[in-house]
Coordinates of N, CA, C and O and ligand atoms in Angstrom, one line a residue:
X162 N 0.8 -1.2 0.0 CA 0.0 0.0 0.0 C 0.9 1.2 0.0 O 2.0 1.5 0.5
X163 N 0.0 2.1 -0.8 CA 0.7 3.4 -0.7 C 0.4 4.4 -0.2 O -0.9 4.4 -0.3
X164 N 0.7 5.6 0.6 CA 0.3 6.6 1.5 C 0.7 7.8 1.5 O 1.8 7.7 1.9
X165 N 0.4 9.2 1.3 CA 1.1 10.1 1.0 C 0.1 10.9 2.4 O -1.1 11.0 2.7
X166 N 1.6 11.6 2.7 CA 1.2 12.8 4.0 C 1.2 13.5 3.7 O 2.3 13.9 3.5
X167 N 0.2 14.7 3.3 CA 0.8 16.1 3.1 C 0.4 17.2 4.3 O -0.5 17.0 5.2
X168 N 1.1 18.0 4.2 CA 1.3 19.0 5.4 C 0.7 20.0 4.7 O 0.8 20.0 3.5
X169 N -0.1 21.4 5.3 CA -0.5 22.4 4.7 C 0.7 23.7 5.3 O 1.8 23.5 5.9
X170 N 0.2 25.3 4.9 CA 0.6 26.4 5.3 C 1.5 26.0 6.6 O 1.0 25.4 7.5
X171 N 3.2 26.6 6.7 CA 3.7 26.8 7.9 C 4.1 25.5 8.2 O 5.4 25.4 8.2
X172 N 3.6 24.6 8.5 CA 3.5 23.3 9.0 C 5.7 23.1 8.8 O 6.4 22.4 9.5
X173 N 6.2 23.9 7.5 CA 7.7 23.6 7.7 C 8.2 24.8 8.5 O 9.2 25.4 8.1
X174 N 7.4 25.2 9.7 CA 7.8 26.1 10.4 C 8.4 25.5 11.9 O 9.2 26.1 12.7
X175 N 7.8 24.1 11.9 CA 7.4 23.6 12.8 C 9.0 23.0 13.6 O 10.0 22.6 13.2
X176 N 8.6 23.2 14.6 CA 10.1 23.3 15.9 C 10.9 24.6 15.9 O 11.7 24.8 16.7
X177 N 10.7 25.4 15.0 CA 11.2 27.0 14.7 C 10.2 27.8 15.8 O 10.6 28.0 17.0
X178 N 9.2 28.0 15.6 CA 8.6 28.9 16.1 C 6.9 27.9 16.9 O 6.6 26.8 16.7
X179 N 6.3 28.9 17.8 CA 5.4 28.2 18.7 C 5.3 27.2 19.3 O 4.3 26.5 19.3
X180 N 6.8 26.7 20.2 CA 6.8 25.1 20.4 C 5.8 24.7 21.5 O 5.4 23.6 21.8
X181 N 5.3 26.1 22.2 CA 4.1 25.7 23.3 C 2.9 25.1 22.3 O 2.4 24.0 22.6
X182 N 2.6 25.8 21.3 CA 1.3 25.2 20.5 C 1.5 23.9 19.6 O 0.7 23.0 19.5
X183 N 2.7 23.9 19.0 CA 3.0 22.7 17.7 C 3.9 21.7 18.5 O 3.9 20.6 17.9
X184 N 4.7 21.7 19.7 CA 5.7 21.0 19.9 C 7.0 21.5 19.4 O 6.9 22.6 18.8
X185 N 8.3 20.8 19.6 CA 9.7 21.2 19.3 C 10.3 20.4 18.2 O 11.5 20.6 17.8
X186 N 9.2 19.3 17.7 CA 9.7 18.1 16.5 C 9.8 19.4 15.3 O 9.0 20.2 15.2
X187 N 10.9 19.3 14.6 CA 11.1 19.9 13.3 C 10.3 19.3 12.3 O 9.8 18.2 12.6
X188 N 10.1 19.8 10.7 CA 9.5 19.1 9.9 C 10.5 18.0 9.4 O 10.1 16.8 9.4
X189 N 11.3 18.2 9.1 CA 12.6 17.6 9.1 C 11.8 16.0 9.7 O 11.2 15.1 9.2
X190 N 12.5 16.5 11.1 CA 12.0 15.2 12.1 C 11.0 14.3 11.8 O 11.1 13.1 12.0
X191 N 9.8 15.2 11.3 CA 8.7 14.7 11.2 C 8.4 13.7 9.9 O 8.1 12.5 9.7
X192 N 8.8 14.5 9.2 CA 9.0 13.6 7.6 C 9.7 11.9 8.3 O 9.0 10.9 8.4
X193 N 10.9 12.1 8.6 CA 11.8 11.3 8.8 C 10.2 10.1 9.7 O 9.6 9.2 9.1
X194 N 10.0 10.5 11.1 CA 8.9 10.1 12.0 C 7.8 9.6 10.8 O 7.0 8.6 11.0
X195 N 7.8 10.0 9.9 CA 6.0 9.5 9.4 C 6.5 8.6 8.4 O 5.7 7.7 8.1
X196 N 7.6 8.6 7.8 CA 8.3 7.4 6.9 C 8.3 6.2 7.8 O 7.6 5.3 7.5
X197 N 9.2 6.3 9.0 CA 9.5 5.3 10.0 C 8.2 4.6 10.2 O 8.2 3.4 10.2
X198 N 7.0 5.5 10.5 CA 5.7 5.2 10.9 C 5.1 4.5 9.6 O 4.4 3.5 9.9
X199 N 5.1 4.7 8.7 CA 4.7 4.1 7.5 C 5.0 2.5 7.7 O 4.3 1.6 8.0
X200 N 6.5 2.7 7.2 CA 7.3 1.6 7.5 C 7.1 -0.1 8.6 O 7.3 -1.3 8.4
X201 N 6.4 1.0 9.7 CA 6.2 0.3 10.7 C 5.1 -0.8 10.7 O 5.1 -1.9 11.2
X202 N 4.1 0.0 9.8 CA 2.7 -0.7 9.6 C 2.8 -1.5 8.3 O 2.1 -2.5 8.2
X203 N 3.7 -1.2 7.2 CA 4.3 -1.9 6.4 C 3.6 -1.6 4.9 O 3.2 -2.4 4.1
X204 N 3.7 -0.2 4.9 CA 3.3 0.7 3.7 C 4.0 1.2 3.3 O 4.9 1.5 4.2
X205 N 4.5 1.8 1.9 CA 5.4 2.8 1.5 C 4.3 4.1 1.4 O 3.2 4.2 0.9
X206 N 5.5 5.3 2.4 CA 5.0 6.7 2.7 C 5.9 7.6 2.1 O 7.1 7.6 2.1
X207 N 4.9 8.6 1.5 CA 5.6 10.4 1.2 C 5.5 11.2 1.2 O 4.4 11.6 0.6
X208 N 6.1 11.8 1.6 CA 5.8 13.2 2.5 C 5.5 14.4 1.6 O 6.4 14.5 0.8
X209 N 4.4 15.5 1.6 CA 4.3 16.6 0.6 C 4.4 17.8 1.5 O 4.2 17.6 2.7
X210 N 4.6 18.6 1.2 CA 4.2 19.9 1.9 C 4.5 21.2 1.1 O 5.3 21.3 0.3
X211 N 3.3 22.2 1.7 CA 3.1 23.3 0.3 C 2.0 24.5 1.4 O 1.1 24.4 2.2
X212 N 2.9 25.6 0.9 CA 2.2 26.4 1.6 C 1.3 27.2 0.5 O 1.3 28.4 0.3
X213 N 0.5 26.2 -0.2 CA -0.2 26.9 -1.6 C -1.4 26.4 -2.0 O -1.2 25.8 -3.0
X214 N -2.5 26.4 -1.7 CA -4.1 25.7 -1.9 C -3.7 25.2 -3.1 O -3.3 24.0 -2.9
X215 N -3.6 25.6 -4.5 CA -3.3 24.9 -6.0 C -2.5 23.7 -5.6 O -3.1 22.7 -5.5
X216 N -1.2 23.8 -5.4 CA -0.3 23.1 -4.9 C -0.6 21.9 -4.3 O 0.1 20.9 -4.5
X217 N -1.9 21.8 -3.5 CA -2.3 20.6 -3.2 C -3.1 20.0 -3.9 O -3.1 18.8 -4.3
X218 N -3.9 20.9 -4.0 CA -5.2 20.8 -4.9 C -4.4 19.6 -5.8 O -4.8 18.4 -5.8
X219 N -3.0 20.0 -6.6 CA -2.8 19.3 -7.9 C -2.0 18.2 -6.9 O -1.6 17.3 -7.6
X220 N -1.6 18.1 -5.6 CA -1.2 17.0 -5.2 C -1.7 15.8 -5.1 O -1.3 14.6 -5.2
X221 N -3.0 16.5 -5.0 CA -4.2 15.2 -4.6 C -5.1 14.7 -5.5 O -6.0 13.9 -5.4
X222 N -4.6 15.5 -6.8 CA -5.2 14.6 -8.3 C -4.3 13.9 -8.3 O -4.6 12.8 -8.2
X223 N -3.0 14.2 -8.3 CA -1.4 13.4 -9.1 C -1.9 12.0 -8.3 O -2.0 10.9 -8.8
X224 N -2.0 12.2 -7.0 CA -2.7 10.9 -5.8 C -3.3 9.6 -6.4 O -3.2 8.4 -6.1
X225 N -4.1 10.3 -7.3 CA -5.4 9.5 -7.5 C -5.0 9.1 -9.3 O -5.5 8.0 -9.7
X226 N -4.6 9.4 -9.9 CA -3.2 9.1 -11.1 C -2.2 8.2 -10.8 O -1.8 7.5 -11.7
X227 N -1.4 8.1 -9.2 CA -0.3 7.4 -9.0 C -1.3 5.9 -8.0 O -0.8 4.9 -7.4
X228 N -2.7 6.3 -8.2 CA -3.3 5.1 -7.6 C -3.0 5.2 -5.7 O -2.8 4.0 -5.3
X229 N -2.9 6.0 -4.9 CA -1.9 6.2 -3.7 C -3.2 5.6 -3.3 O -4.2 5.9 -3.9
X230 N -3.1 4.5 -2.0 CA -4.1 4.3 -1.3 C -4.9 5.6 -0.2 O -6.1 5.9 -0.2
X231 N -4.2 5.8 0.5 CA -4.7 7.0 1.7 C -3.7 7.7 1.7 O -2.6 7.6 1.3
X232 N -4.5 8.6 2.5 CA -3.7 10.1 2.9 C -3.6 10.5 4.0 O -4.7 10.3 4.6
X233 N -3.0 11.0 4.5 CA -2.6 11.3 5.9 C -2.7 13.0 6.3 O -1.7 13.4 6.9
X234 N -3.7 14.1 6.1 CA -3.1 15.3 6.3 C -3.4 16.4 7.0 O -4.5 16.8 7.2
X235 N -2.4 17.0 7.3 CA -2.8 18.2 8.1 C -3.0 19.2 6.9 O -2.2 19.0 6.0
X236 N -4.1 20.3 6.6 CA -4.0 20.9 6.4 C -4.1 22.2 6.5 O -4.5 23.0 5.7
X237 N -3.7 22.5 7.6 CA -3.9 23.5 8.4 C -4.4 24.6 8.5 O -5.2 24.8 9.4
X238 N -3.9 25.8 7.6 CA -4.9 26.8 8.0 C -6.5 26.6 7.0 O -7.7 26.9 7.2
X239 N -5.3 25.9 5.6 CA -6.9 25.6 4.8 C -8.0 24.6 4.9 O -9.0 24.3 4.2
X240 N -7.7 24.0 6.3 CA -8.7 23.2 7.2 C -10.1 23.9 7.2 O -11.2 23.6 6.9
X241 N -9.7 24.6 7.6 CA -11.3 26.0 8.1 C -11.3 26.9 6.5 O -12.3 27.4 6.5
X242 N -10.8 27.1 5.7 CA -11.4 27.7 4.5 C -11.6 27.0 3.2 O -12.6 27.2 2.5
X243 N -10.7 26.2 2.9 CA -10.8 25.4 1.4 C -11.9 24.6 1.2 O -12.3 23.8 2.0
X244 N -12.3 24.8 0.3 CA -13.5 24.3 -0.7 C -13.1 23.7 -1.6 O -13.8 22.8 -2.1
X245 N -11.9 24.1 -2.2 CA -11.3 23.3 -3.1 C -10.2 22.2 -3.0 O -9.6 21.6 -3.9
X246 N -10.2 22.1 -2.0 CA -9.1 20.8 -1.2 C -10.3 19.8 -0.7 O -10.3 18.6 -0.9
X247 N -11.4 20.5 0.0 CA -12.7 19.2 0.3 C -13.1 18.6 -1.4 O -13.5 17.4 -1.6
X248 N -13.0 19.8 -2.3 CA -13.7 19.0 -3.6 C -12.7 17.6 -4.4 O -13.1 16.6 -5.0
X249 N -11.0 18.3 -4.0 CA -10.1 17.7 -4.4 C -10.2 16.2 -3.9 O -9.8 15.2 -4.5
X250 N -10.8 16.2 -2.7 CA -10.6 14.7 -1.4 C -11.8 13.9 -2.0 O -11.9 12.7 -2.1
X251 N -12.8 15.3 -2.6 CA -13.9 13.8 -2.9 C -14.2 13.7 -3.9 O -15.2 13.0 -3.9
X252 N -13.5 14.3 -5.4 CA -13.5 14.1 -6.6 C -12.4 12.7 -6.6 O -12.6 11.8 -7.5
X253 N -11.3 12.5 -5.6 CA -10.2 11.5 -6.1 C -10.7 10.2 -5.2 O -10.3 9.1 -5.4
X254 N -11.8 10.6 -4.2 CA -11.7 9.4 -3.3 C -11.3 8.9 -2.6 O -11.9 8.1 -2.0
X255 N -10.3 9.1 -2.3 CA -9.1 8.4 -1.5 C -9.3 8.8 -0.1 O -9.1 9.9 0.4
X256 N -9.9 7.5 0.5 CA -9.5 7.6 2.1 C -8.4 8.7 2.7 O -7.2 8.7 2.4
X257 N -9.0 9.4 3.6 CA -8.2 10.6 4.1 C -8.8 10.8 5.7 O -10.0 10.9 6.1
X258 N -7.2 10.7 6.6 CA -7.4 10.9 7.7 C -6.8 12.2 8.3 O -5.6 12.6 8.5
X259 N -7.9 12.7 8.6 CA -6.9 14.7 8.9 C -6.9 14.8 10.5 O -7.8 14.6 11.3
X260 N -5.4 15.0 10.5 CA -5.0 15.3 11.7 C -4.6 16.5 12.3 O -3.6 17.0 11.7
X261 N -5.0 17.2 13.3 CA -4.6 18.3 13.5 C -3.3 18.0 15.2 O -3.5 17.1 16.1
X262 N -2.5 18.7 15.3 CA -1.5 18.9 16.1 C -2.0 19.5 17.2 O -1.9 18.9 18.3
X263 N -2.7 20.7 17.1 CA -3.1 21.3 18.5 C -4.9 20.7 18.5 O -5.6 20.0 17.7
X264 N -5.4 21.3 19.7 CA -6.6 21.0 19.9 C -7.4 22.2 19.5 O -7.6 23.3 20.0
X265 N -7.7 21.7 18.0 CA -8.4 23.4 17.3 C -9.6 23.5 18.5 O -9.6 24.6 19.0
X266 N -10.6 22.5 19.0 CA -12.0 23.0 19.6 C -11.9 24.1 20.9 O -12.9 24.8 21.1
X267 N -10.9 24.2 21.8 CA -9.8 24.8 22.5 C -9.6 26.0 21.7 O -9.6 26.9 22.5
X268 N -9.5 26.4 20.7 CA -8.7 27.6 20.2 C -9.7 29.0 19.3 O -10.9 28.8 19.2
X269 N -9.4 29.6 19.1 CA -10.2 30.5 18.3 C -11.8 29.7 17.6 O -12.0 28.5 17.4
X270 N -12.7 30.7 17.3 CA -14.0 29.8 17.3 C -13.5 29.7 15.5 O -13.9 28.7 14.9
X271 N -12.5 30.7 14.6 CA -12.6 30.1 13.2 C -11.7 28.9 13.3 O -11.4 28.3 12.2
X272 N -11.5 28.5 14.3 CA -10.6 27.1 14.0 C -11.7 26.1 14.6 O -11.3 25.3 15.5
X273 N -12.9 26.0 14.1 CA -13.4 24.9 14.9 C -14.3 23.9 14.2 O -14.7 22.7 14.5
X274 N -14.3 25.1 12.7 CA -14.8 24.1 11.4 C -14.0 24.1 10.8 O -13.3 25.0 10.4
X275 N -14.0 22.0 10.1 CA -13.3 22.2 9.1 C -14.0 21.5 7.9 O -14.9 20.7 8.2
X276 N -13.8 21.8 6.4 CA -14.3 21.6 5.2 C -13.6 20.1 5.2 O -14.5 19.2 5.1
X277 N -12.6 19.7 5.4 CA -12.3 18.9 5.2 C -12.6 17.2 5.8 O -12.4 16.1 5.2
X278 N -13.1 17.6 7.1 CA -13.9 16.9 8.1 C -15.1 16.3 7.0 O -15.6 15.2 7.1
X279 N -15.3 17.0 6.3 CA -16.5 16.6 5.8 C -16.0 15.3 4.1 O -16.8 14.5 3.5
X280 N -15.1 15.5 3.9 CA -14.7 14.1 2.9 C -13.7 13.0 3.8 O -13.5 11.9 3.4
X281 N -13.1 13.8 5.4 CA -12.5 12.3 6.2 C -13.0 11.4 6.5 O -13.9 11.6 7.4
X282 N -12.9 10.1 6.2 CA -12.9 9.0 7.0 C -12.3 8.7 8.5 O -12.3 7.6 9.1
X283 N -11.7 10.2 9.1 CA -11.1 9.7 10.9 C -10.5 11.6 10.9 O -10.0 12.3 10.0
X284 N -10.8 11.9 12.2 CA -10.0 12.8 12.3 C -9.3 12.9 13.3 O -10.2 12.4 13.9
X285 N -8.5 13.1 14.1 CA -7.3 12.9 15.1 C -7.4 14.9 15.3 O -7.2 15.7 14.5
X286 N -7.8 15.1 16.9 CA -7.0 16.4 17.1 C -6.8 16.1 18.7 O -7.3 15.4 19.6
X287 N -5.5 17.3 18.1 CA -4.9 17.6 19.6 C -4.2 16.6 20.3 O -3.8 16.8 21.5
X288 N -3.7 15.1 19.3 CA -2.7 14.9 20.1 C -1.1 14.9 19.9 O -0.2 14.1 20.2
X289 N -0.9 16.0 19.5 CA 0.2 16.8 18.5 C 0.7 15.6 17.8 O -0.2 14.8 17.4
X290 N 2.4 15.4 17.5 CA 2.8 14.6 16.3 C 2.3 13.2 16.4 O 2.2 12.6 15.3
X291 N 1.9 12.8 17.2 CA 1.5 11.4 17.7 C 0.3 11.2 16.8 O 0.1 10.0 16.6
X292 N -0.6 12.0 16.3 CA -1.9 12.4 15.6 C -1.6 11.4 14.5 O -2.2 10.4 14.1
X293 N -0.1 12.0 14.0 CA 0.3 11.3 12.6 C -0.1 9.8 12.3 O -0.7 9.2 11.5
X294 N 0.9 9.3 14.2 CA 1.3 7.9 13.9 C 0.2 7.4 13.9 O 0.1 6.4 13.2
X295 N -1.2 8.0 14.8 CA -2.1 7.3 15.0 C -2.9 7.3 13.5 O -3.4 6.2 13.3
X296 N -3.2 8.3 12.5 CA -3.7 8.4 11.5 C -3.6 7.3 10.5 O -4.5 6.9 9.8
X297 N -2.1 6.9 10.4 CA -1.1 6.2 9.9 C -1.7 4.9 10.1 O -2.6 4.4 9.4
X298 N -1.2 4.1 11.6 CA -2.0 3.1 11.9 C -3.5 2.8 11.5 O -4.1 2.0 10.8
X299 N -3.9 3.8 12.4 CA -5.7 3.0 12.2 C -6.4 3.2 10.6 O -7.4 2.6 10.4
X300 N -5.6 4.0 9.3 CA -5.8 4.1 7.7 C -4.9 2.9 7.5 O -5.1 2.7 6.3
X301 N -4.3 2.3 7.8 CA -3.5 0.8 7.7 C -4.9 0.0 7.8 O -5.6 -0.5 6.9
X302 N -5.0 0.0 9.0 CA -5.5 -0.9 9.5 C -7.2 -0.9 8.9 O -7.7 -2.0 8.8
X303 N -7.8 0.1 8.5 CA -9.1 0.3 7.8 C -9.0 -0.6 6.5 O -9.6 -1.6 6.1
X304 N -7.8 0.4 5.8 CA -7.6 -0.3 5.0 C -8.0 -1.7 4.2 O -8.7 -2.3 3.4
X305 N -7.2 -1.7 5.0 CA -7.2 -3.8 4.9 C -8.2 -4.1 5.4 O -8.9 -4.9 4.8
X306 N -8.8 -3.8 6.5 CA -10.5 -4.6 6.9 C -11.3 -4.1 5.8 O -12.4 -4.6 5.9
X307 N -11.2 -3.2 4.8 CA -11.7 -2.9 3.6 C -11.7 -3.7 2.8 O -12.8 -4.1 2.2
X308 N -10.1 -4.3 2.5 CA -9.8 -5.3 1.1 C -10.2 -6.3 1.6 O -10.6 -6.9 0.6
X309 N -10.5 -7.2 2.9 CA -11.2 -8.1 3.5 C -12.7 -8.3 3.1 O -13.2 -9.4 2.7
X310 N -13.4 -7.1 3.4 CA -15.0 -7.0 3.5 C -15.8 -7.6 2.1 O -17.1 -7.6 2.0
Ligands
CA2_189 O1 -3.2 22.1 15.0 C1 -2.9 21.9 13.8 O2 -2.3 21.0 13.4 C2 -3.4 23.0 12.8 O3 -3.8 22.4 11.6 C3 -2.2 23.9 12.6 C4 -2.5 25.1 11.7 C5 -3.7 25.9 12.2 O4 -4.0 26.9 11.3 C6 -4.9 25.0 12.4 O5 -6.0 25.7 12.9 C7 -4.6 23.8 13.3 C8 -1.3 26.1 11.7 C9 0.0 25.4 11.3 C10 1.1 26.4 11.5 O6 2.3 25.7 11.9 C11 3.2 26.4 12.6 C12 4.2 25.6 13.1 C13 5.3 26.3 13.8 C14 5.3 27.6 14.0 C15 4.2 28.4 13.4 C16 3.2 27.8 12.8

């Protein structure tokens, strides 16, 4: 199986700036962390990130062209605005588990909807990088009780 993570806005900011809200893991780190996590469950994983709505948009057709099983993504600020990233998730299909790092329901009230919530199959917030591994795992694990069913 194949799995691609993508990261939205800033997210390669991450261990630079706000370690009270994001943690002190670099993206760096992280990349490295969600390959290993891939690995673990016994998927090939890769990592995208783009601080550009188009940019994904055309990530998550290319997805559905390279056949990628699931997706793993934060999208961060365009969580709460894109319309064209929820159309992108449910024009391609592909199982998608969005994870957020902080606890948006906790935070400002425009962080409390997301467009994207609405084409996921699982959403993960607030348990910072751990969000990943768990997204990782239990879209593994769906997965296959899928190819089963
Ligand atoms: O909690 C999350 O993972 C978010 O998706 C992060 C987004 C935010 O807009 C969402 O509401 C919640 C922001 C990502 C910005 O990442 C930074 C990382 C380090 C330093 C500054 C920003």
């Amino acid at each position: 199986m194949q799995f691609l993570i993508i990261n939205g806005p800033n997210l390669n900011m991450l261990g630079i700036r706000e370690p009270s809200i994001y943690g002190s893991m670099t993206y760096d780190d992280l990349v490295t962390s969600c390959l290993g996590w891939c690995h673990d469950v016994g998927v090939d994983g890769e990592c995208f990130q783009s601080n550009h709505e188009g940019a994904i948009v055309d990530r998550i057709q290319q997805a559905f062209f390279d056949k990628v099983d699931g997706i793993v993504m934060n999208p961060a600020a365009y969580t709460h605005t894109s319309v064209a990233i929820l159309d992108a998730l449910k024009a391609t299909g592909i199982p998608t588990v969005e994870v957020h790092i902080s606890d948006v329901h906790t935070r400002e009230a425009f962080r409390h909807h997301s467009y994207v919530s609405l084409a996921a199959v699982k959403t993960i917030i607030g348990h910072g990088v751990q969000g990943y591994q768990e997204g990782i795992t239990w879209l593994a694990d769906y997965l296959r009780a899928q190819s089963k069913a």
